[in-house]
Coordinates of N, CA and C in Angstrom, one line a residue:
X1 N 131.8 129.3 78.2 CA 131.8 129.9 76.9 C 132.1 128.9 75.8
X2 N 131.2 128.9 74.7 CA 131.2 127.9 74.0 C 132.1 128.8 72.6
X3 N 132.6 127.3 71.6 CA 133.7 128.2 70.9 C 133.2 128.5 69.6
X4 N 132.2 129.0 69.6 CA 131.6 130.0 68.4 C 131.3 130.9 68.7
X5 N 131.4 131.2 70.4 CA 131.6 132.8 71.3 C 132.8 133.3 70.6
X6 N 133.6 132.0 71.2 CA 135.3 132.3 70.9 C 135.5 132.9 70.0
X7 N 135.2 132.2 68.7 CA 135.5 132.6 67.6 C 135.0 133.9 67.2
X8 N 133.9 134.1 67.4 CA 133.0 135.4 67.1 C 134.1 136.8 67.7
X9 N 134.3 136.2 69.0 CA 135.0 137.1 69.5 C 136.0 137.7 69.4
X10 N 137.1 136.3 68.7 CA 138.1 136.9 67.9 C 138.2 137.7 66.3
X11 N 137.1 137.1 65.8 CA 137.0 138.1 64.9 C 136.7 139.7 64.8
X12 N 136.1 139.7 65.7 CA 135.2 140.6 66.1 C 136.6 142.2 66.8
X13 N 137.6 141.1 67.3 CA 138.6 141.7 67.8 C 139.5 142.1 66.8
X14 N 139.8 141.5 65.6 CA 140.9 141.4 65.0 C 140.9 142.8 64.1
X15 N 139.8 143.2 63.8 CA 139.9 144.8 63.2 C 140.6 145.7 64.2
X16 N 140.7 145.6 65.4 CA 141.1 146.3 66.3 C 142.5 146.0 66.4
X17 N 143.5 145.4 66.3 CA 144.4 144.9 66.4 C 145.2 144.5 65.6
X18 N 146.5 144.1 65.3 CA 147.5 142.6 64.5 C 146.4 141.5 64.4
X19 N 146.3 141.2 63.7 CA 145.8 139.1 63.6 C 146.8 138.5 64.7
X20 N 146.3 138.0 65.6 CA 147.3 136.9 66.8 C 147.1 135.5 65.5
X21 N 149.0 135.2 65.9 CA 149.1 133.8 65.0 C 147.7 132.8 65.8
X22 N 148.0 132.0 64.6 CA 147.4 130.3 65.3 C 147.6 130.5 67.0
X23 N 148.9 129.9 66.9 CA 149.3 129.6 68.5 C 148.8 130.2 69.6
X24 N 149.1 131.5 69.1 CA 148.3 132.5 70.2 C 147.1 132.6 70.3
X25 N 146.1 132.4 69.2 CA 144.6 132.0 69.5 C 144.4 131.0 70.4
X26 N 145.4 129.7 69.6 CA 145.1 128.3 70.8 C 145.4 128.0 72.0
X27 N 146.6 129.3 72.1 CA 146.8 129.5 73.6 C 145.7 130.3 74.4
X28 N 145.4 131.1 73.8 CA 144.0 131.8 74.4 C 142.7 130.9 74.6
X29 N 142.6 130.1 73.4 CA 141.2 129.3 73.5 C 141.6 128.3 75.1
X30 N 142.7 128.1 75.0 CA 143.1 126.7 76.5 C 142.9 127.7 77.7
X31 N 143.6 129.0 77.7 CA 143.6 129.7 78.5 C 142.0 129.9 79.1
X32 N 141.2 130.3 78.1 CA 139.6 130.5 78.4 C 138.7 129.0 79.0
X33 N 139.0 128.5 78.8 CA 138.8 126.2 79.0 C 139.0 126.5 80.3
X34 N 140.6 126.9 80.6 CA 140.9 126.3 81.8 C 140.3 127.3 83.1
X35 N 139.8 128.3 82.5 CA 138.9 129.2 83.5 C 137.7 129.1 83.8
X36 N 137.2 128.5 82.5 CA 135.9 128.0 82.7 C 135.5 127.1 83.6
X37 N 136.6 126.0 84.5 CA 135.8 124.9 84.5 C 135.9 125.5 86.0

């Protein structure tokens, strides 16, 4: 997953939800990386 999926995705998410701070997106984006490989 490349990170303009990511991004897309989060946005995409965020009407559905709270806005996740920073941190927790970055923790999510590492989380998604580290599954990827």
């Amino acid at each position: 997953m490349d990170v303009e999926q990511i991004l897309n995705y989060s946005s995409e998410n965020e009407s559905l939800m709270e806005s996740p701070t920073d941190e927790e997106i970055i923790q999510g984006v590492m989380d998604v990386a580290v599954d990827d490989k």
